[in-house]
Amino acid sequence: MTSTAERNATQPLILELLRQKGPLDAKKLDAVRHAQLKDDRLLEEILVSTGVASDREIAAAYSRHLSIPLFDGPDPRETEARRLASLLPEKLCREQLIAPVAIRGEDLDVVFATPNEMLMVDEIQLITGLVVRALIAPLSVVERLIAALYYGSGWSGQDLTIYADGYEEMT
């Protein structure tokens, strides 16, 4: 009998990346697909809620696959956060699961929870007038950053940390 994982050659990227790494067997894949039928959340959120992968494992898989640095740093400094929050509308950040994290000259570092939102890079550049440097971050980190930027919670006053080599450095 052929499993669902073996039959489906056109599965979403994250499922293929997790399957290649090993944590996604046919039984887990079937459980995720069943949950997707009942739930309209992002696939990545379903993977986390079903225990198939952590949001950090998902972000690390995207980071490695796309060769985009992985961000898992502290919240921006309060003084910089006010400026960052003024660059992008809160609604855009919440809906697209993105957050600006640093301004470096004419460059704006923006974290994305999934590659799907990276289609927004051109729009962000038009809105801000800055060149966007994309970073991948776990969903929980993006949500924390949005809360910090727009609701003033979670200021750490520390420098940003960007991991260029993947998940192993985050542990």
XYZ file of N, CA, C and O in Angstrom:
684
model
N 0.841 -1.171 0.000
C 0.000 0.000 0.000
C 0.893 1.244 0.000
O 1.807 1.375 0.787
N 0.618 2.199 -0.864
C 1.402 3.414 -0.988
C 0.884 4.456 -0.012
O -0.309 4.719 0.050
N 1.794 5.067 0.735
C 1.372 6.085 1.704
C 1.097 7.406 0.996
O 1.522 7.635 -0.130
N 0.406 8.289 1.691
C 0.096 9.602 1.148
C 1.379 10.357 0.835
O 1.473 11.044 -0.171
N 2.378 10.233 1.702
C 3.640 10.944 1.498
C 4.319 10.492 0.216
O 4.960 11.287 -0.462
N 4.186 9.235 -0.136
C 4.817 8.733 -1.347
C 4.018 9.098 -2.594
O 4.573 9.272 -3.652
N 2.707 9.229 -2.477
C 1.852 9.504 -3.625
C 1.872 10.960 -4.045
O 1.738 11.258 -5.210
N 1.986 11.864 -3.113
C 1.813 13.277 -3.401
C 3.136 13.933 -3.753
O 3.916 14.277 -2.894
N 3.370 14.137 -5.051
C 4.609 14.756 -5.501
C 4.517 16.281 -5.510
O 5.506 16.956 -5.720
N 3.323 16.831 -5.318
C 3.149 18.276 -5.375
C 2.749 18.843 -4.015
O 1.890 19.694 -3.925
N 3.370 18.396 -2.968
C 3.031 18.888 -1.637
C 3.691 20.238 -1.389
O 4.657 20.592 -2.052
N 3.174 21.011 -0.434
C 3.754 22.311 -0.115
C 5.233 22.193 0.242
O 5.691 21.188 0.780
N 5.962 23.274 -0.020
C 7.401 23.297 0.189
C 7.788 22.876 1.602
O 8.681 22.058 1.786
N 7.124 23.411 2.610
C 7.538 23.103 3.980
C 7.387 21.617 4.293
O 8.214 21.029 4.987
N 6.368 20.991 3.748
C 6.206 19.553 3.973
C 7.349 18.771 3.324
O 7.873 17.828 3.916
N 7.744 19.187 2.151
C 8.857 18.523 1.471
C 10.167 18.741 2.242
O 10.942 17.804 2.426
N 10.381 19.947 2.725
C 11.603 20.231 3.484
C 11.661 19.428 4.773
O 12.711 18.885 5.127
N 10.540 19.333 5.474
C 10.503 18.546 6.712
C 10.641 17.055 6.426
O 11.293 16.335 7.178
N 10.047 16.611 5.345
C 10.151 15.202 4.987
C 11.601 14.841 4.672
O 12.102 13.802 5.089
N 12.305 15.720 3.963
C 13.711 15.478 3.636
C 14.578 15.415 4.887
O 15.523 14.638 4.951
N 14.234 16.223 5.874
C 15.018 16.240 7.111
C 14.692 15.041 7.997
O 15.487 14.641 8.819
N 13.495 14.499 7.847
C 13.184 13.296 8.582
C 12.007 13.309 9.531
O 11.428 12.266 9.779
N 11.578 14.451 10.099
C 10.545 14.364 11.124
C 9.128 14.131 10.591
O 8.219 13.966 11.373
N 8.943 14.086 9.286
C 7.596 13.977 8.736
C 7.413 12.624 8.052
O 7.799 12.433 6.913
N 6.820 11.686 8.773
C 6.537 10.389 8.171
C 5.105 10.401 7.623
O 4.373 11.368 7.774
N 4.701 9.318 6.998
C 3.382 9.235 6.358
C 2.246 9.428 7.366
O 1.252 10.105 7.067
N 2.388 8.877 8.566
C 1.341 9.004 9.581
C 1.163 10.470 10.005
O 0.039 10.968 10.110
N 2.283 11.154 10.242
C 2.214 12.559 10.618
C 1.651 13.407 9.475
O 0.870 14.320 9.702
N 2.057 13.091 8.260
C 1.560 13.829 7.101
C 0.045 13.679 6.971
O -0.661 14.657 6.718
N -0.464 12.478 7.160
C -1.913 12.260 7.115
C -2.624 13.057 8.208
O -3.690 13.629 7.969
N -2.035 13.125 9.399
C -2.631 13.891 10.498
C -2.672 15.380 10.165
O -3.660 16.064 10.437
N -1.616 15.885 9.541
C -1.565 17.297 9.143
C -2.625 17.587 8.090
O -3.363 18.569 8.176
N -2.747 16.724 7.095
C -3.752 16.931 6.040
C -5.171 16.871 6.604
O -6.034 17.638 6.194
N -5.400 15.991 7.545
C -6.711 15.907 8.189
C -6.995 17.201 8.954
O -8.107 17.738 8.881
N -5.998 17.717 9.664
C -6.164 18.972 10.409
C -6.407 20.147 9.459
O -7.193 21.041 9.768
N -5.769 20.134 8.299
C -5.959 21.198 7.324
C -7.400 21.271 6.824
O -7.891 22.359 6.515
N -8.067 20.134 6.735
C -9.452 20.112 6.264
C -10.383 20.827 7.235
O -11.399 21.390 6.830
N -10.037 20.806 8.522
C -10.885 21.399 9.553
C -10.442 22.803 9.961
O -11.161 23.482 10.670
N -9.268 23.219 9.539
C -8.645 24.427 10.078
C -8.157 25.310 8.934
O -7.524 24.819 8.004
N -8.438 26.612 9.001
C -8.005 27.503 7.929
C -6.752 28.303 8.286
O -6.400 29.255 7.604
N -6.055 27.881 9.345
C -4.806 28.551 9.713
C -3.715 28.222 8.702
O -3.857 27.321 7.879
N -2.601 28.947 8.798
C -1.439 28.650 7.973
C -0.988 27.214 8.209
O -1.069 26.709 9.334
N -0.482 26.594 7.172
C 0.038 25.234 7.298
C 1.119 25.174 8.381
O 1.165 24.233 9.173
N 1.958 26.195 8.443
C 3.016 26.223 9.447
C 2.441 26.219 10.865
O 2.984 25.560 11.752
N 1.348 26.928 11.072
C 0.706 26.928 12.391
C 0.132 25.553 12.720
O 0.197 25.100 13.865
N -0.416 24.895 11.736
C -0.957 23.545 11.937
C 0.174 22.572 12.266
O 0.033 21.722 13.152
N 1.292 22.700 11.589
C 2.436 21.832 11.870
C 2.896 21.990 13.326
O 3.222 21.009 13.988
N 2.884 23.217 13.810
C 3.287 23.467 15.202
C 2.236 22.913 16.161
O 2.562 22.215 17.122
N 0.956 23.202 15.885
C -0.099 22.781 16.820
C -0.274 21.267 16.865
O -0.692 20.737 17.888
N 0.059 20.576 15.793
C -0.037 19.112 15.788
C 1.234 18.454 16.311
O 1.314 17.229 16.411
N 2.243 19.266 16.618
C 3.479 18.737 17.169
C 4.410 18.121 16.141
O 5.381 17.461 16.497
N 4.146 18.350 14.873
C 4.991 17.785 13.824
C 6.357 18.473 13.796
O 7.385 17.833 13.608
N 6.352 19.794 13.991
C 7.605 20.555 13.995
C 7.409 21.814 14.837
O 6.289 22.307 14.965
N 8.488 22.315 15.375
C 8.416 23.584 16.108
C 8.518 24.730 15.106
O 8.980 24.539 13.976
N 8.118 25.910 15.526
C 8.229 27.045 14.608
C 9.691 27.351 14.291
O 10.024 27.793 13.205
N 10.590 27.046 15.202
C 12.023 27.230 14.942
C 12.528 26.235 13.904
O 13.347 26.586 13.061
N 12.057 24.996 13.962
C 12.453 24.007 12.952
C 11.940 24.421 11.572
O 12.642 24.259 10.571
N 10.737 24.945 11.527
C 10.160 25.398 10.258
C 10.974 26.562 9.706
O 11.355 26.574 8.529
N 11.252 27.547 10.546
C 12.038 28.704 10.100
C 13.429 28.278 9.646
O 13.940 28.763 8.634
N 14.050 27.375 10.378
C 15.382 26.892 10.012
C 15.356 26.162 8.670
O 16.278 26.316 7.863
N 14.309 25.380 8.423
C 14.189 24.672 7.144
C 14.074 25.672 5.992
O 14.738 25.528 4.962
N 13.242 26.691 6.158
C 13.127 27.730 5.129
C 14.451 28.468 4.952
O 14.885 28.738 3.831
N 15.093 28.802 6.058
C 16.356 29.535 6.010
C 17.414 28.761 5.221
O 18.078 29.318 4.339
N 17.558 27.483 5.523
C 18.532 26.652 4.813
C 18.175 26.527 3.338
O 19.031 26.679 2.465
N 16.915 26.251 3.051
C 16.488 26.034 1.667
C 16.652 27.289 0.811
O 17.077 27.208 -0.344
N 16.328 28.447 1.366
C 16.354 29.696 0.606
C 17.662 30.464 0.753
O 17.839 31.510 0.146
N 18.569 29.952 1.594
C 19.838 30.637 1.878
C 19.598 32.077 2.338
O 20.262 33.013 1.901
N 18.625 32.219 3.228
C 18.290 33.512 3.827
C 18.628 33.403 5.304
O 18.302 32.409 5.948
N 19.274 34.431 5.864
C 19.626 34.361 7.285
C 18.406 34.113 8.174
O 17.304 34.566 7.883
N 18.648 33.401 9.238
C 17.617 33.092 10.220
C 17.714 34.096 11.354
O 18.783 34.297 11.924
N 16.613 34.744 11.677
C 16.581 35.748 12.738
C 15.887 35.155 13.956
O 14.787 34.635 13.860
N 16.532 35.243 15.087
C 15.896 34.845 16.338
C 16.461 35.712 17.453
O 16.864 35.234 18.491
N 16.516 36.989 17.157
C 17.123 37.912 18.098
C 16.117 38.549 19.015
O 14.915 38.331 18.896
N 16.607 39.358 19.911
C 15.723 40.084 20.816
C 14.978 41.175 20.070
O 15.292 41.487 18.923
N 14.011 41.753 20.732
C 13.245 42.842 20.154
C 14.149 44.044 19.922
O 15.159 44.203 20.599
N 13.778 44.910 18.981
C 14.603 46.093 18.735
C 14.600 47.036 19.931
O 13.706 46.996 20.766
N 15.631 47.878 19.989
C 15.704 48.883 21.048
C 14.491 49.794 20.962
O 13.989 50.080 19.885
N 14.048 50.292 22.086
C 12.840 51.115 22.126
C 12.959 52.339 21.229
O 12.019 52.692 20.526
N 14.121 52.979 21.223
C 14.272 54.175 20.398
C 14.160 53.840 18.914
O 13.555 54.581 18.155
N 14.736 52.732 18.504
C 14.649 52.330 17.107
C 13.258 51.779 16.786
O 12.774 51.921 15.670
N 12.612 51.168 17.749
C 11.301 50.559 17.515
C 10.267 51.584 17.072
O 9.442 51.298 16.214
N 10.318 52.778 17.659
C 9.348 53.813 17.249
C 9.508 54.140 15.772
O 8.532 54.278 15.051
N 10.744 54.245 15.346
C 10.998 54.536 13.931
C 10.577 53.354 13.053
O 9.953 53.531 12.011
N 10.907 52.141 13.480
C 10.533 50.954 12.715
C 9.015 50.838 12.589
O 8.496 50.548 11.511
N 8.320 51.054 13.689
C 6.857 50.942 13.685
C 6.223 51.972 12.764
O 5.159 51.721 12.193
N 6.880 53.107 12.592
C 6.320 54.140 11.722
C 6.522 53.833 10.242
O 5.873 54.433 9.394
N 7.391 52.887 9.930
C 7.685 52.570 8.528
C 6.602 51.735 7.859
O 6.322 51.914 6.671
N 6.036 50.791 8.593
C 5.047 49.877 8.013
C 3.785 49.871 8.859
O 3.863 49.844 10.087
N 2.636 49.843 8.216
C 1.383 49.807 8.986
C 1.262 48.510 9.789
O 1.628 47.428 9.322
N 0.746 48.638 10.992
C 0.545 47.473 11.858
C -0.305 46.411 11.164
O 0.005 45.219 11.219
N -1.376 46.828 10.512
C -2.278 45.870 9.859
C -1.529 45.043 8.814
O -1.708 43.830 8.738
N -0.678 45.677 8.031
C 0.111 44.967 7.030
C 1.006 43.926 7.703
O 1.072 42.779 7.263
N 1.668 44.324 8.774
C 2.571 43.406 9.477
C 1.817 42.215 10.061
O 2.261 41.071 9.945
N 0.665 42.482 10.697
C -0.123 41.392 11.287
C -0.667 40.453 10.217
O -0.614 39.236 10.361
N -1.202 41.002 9.143
C -1.810 40.166 8.105
C -0.776 39.365 7.321
O -1.029 38.239 6.922
N 0.389 39.955 7.084
C 1.408 39.288 6.279
C 2.450 38.543 7.120
O 3.335 37.896 6.566
N 2.341 38.650 8.446
C 3.298 38.024 9.368
C 4.731 38.430 9.038
O 5.606 37.607 8.785
N 4.928 39.761 9.047
C 6.239 40.347 8.812
C 6.501 41.387 9.898
O 5.570 41.858 10.542
N 7.770 41.741 10.083
C 8.105 42.805 11.038
C 9.445 43.416 10.650
O 10.407 42.689 10.387
N 9.511 44.746 10.631
C 10.812 45.383 10.425
C 11.627 45.258 11.710
O 11.083 45.384 12.805
N 12.928 44.979 11.585
C 13.731 44.770 12.794
C 14.944 45.677 12.903
O 15.472 45.849 13.998
N 15.405 46.245 11.794
C 16.581 47.114 11.876
C 16.683 47.968 10.627
O 16.299 47.539 9.534
N 17.213 49.162 10.825
C 17.531 50.038 9.707
C 19.046 50.196 9.721
O 19.636 50.562 10.745
N 19.649 49.906 8.601
C 21.104 50.009 8.469
C 21.380 50.871 7.230
O 21.384 50.343 6.123
N 21.552 52.157 7.446
C 21.751 53.073 6.321
C 20.487 53.126 5.476
O 19.420 53.507 5.961
N 20.597 52.692 4.235
C 19.454 52.674 3.314
C 18.789 51.297 3.253
O 17.953 51.053 2.390
N 19.202 50.388 4.136
C 18.663 49.032 4.154
C 17.715 48.842 5.328
O 17.957 49.353 6.425
N 16.663 48.094 5.089
C 15.689 47.747 6.127
C 15.650 46.233 6.259
O 15.347 45.539 5.291
N 15.996 45.721 7.438
C 15.890 44.284 7.706
C 14.451 43.987 8.086
O 13.900 44.606 9.007
N 13.845 43.042 7.378
C 12.460 42.648 7.637
C 12.422 41.140 7.823
O 12.987 40.398 7.021
N 11.757 40.690 8.911
C 11.616 39.256 9.136
C 10.296 38.774 8.552
O 9.287 39.480 8.594
N 10.332 37.573 8.012
C 9.184 36.916 7.408
C 9.008 35.561 8.067
O 9.984 34.854 8.309
N 7.767 35.175 8.350
C 7.508 33.876 8.965
C 7.566 32.745 7.938
O 7.933 31.627 8.275
N 7.173 33.033 6.704
C 7.231 32.031 5.631
C 7.670 32.709 4.340
O 7.548 33.932 4.208
N 8.150 31.954 3.382
C 8.551 32.554 2.101
C 7.380 33.182 1.342
O 7.591 34.059 0.521
N 6.158 32.772 1.616
C 5.006 33.316 0.901
C 4.926 34.828 1.025
O 4.535 35.516 0.077
N 5.274 35.359 2.176
C 5.181 36.790 2.409
C 6.282 37.568 1.702
O 6.209 38.778 1.580
N 7.305 36.883 1.245
C 8.417 37.578 0.593
C 8.007 38.228 -0.721
O 8.745 39.038 -1.270
N 6.836 37.898 -1.203
C 6.312 38.584 -2.379
C 6.056 40.054 -2.074
O 5.884 40.868 -2.980
N 6.056 40.405 -0.796
C 5.807 41.770 -0.342
C 7.052 42.662 -0.406
O 6.951 43.865 -0.165
N 8.210 42.120 -0.726
C 9.452 42.893 -0.672
C 9.352 44.163 -1.516
O 9.688 45.256 -1.050
N 8.891 44.051 -2.752
C 8.787 45.234 -3.612
C 7.842 46.268 -3.021
O 8.128 47.466 -3.041
N 6.714 45.810 -2.493
C 5.746 46.728 -1.894
C 6.342 47.429 -0.668
O 6.161 48.633 -0.479
N 7.068 46.676 0.158
C 7.704 47.259 1.338
C 8.736 48.310 0.918
O 8.836 49.378 1.516
N 9.483 48.007 -0.134
C 10.472 48.964 -0.631
C 9.791 50.228 -1.137
O 10.279 51.341 -0.899
N 8.645 50.089 -1.806
C 7.896 51.263 -2.270
C 7.359 52.077 -1.096
O 7.412 53.305 -1.099
N 6.844 51.401 -0.088
C 6.282 52.093 1.084
C 7.362 52.845 1.846
O 7.160 53.985 2.264
N 8.526 52.216 2.031
C 9.553 52.777 2.913
C 10.626 53.582 2.195
O 11.298 54.397 2.825
N 10.831 53.304 0.920
C 11.931 53.937 0.208
C 13.282 53.344 0.561
O 14.328 53.882 0.209
N 13.274 52.218 1.251
C 14.500 51.543 1.668
C 14.639 50.210 0.941
O 13.654 49.630 0.494
N 15.857 49.713 0.852
C 16.119 48.406 0.263
C 15.876 47.351 1.338
O 16.434 47.427 2.435
N 15.049 46.370 1.039
C 14.675 45.356 2.022
C 15.669 44.201 2.003
O 15.996 43.663 0.942
N 16.135 43.836 3.179
C 16.937 42.629 3.378
C 16.037 41.634 4.099
O 15.632 41.867 5.237
N 15.702 40.551 3.441
C 14.784 39.558 4.003
C 15.505 38.632 4.966
O 16.624 38.201 4.719
N 14.818 38.335 6.081
C 15.279 37.372 7.072
C 14.115 36.442 7.382
O 12.957 36.859 7.323
N 14.399 35.208 7.704
C 13.372 34.257 8.126
C 13.393 34.200 9.648
O 14.456 34.230 10.261
N 12.210 34.100 10.247
C 12.124 33.992 11.704
C 11.005 33.027 12.064
O 10.031 32.890 11.319
N 11.127 32.365 13.210
C 10.011 31.544 13.686
C 8.759 32.403 13.849
O 8.846 33.597 14.180
N 7.614 31.813 13.612
C 6.342 32.530 13.723
C 6.205 33.213 15.079
O 5.776 34.364 15.159
N 6.586 32.532 16.146
C 6.458 33.124 17.487
C 7.325 34.370 17.629
O 6.951 35.317 18.318
N 8.469 34.397 16.967
C 9.352 35.564 17.018
C 8.715 36.729 16.264
O 8.714 37.863 16.739
N 8.147 36.457 15.095
C 7.483 37.510 14.318
C 6.317 38.088 15.124
O 6.153 39.311 15.212
N 5.526 37.235 15.728
C 4.397 37.704 16.538
C 4.877 38.544 17.718
O 4.287 39.574 18.046
N 5.972 38.126 18.363
C 6.528 38.880 19.485
C 7.034 40.243 19.019
O 6.824 41.263 19.683
N 7.667 40.278 17.858
C 8.169 41.539 17.322
C 7.030 42.503 16.995
O 7.123 43.703 17.284
N 5.965 41.998 16.408
C 4.812 42.845 16.100
C 4.242 43.427 17.390
O 3.949 44.621 17.466
N 4.130 42.598 18.412
C 3.635 43.091 19.705
C 4.571 44.148 20.275
O 4.129 45.174 20.800
N 5.864 43.924 20.158
C 6.834 44.881 20.684
C 6.789 46.201 19.921
O 6.836 47.273 20.522
N 6.671 46.128 18.621
C 6.677 47.342 17.806
C 5.417 48.173 17.974
O 5.480 49.395 18.077
N 4.281 47.508 17.975
C 3.027 48.244 17.920
C 2.293 48.336 19.262
O 1.376 49.118 19.396
N 2.705 47.528 20.237
C 2.051 47.561 21.538
C 3.023 47.870 22.661
O 2.641 47.891 23.828
N 4.309 48.065 22.321
C 5.299 48.476 23.311
C 5.664 47.442 24.339
O 6.152 47.775 25.403
N 5.469 46.161 24.044
C 5.821 45.132 25.025
C 7.081 44.394 24.604
O 7.344 44.216 23.429
N 7.849 43.980 25.580
C 8.972 43.089 25.318
C 10.276 43.749 24.924
O 11.105 43.125 24.298
N 10.505 45.021 25.288
C 11.764 45.654 24.922
C 12.913 45.014 25.677
O 12.864 44.853 26.869
N 13.967 44.691 24.965
C 15.114 44.082 25.620
C 16.319 44.997 25.650
O 17.213 44.814 26.451
N 16.380 45.951 24.742
C 17.526 46.856 24.702
C 18.806 46.198 24.235
O 19.876 46.738 24.383
N 18.720 45.002 23.660
C 19.915 44.303 23.198
C 20.039 44.432 21.692
O 19.097 44.768 21.000
N 21.234 44.138 21.188
C 21.445 44.150 19.745
C 20.723 42.985 19.101
O 20.489 41.952 19.717
N 20.387 43.164 17.833
C 19.743 42.098 17.080
C 20.732 40.964 16.847
O 21.927 41.185 16.709
N 20.233 39.772 16.779
C 21.060 38.614 16.501
C 20.528 37.949 15.244
O 19.352 37.613 15.171
N 21.394 37.782 14.268
C 20.994 37.139 13.024
C 21.866 35.902 12.858
O 23.089 35.971 12.940
N 21.240 34.791 12.655
C 21.941 33.530 12.493
C 21.994 33.185 11.013
O 20.975 32.959 10.393
N 23.183 33.176 10.443
C 23.323 32.925 9.018
C 23.431 31.434 8.697
O 23.233 31.042 7.573
N 23.739 30.616 9.684
C 24.013 29.220 9.408
C 22.929 28.259 9.879
O 23.117 27.063 9.899
N 21.789 28.763 10.315
C 20.686 27.863 10.603
C 20.398 27.613 12.054
O 20.944 28.232 12.949
N 19.523 26.666 12.269
C 18.893 26.376 13.554
C 19.886 25.967 14.636
O 19.716 26.293 15.786
N 20.933 25.269 14.275
C 21.850 24.740 15.276
C 22.414 25.842 16.174
O 22.641 25.633 17.347
N 22.618 27.036 15.636
C 23.188 28.112 16.428
C 22.188 28.678 17.420
O 22.555 29.404 18.318
N 20.907 28.411 17.239
C 19.876 28.981 18.095
C 19.731 28.213 19.397
O 19.148 28.713 20.332
N 20.209 26.997 19.469
C 19.992 26.176 20.648
C 20.941 26.509 21.756
O 21.911 27.163 21.613
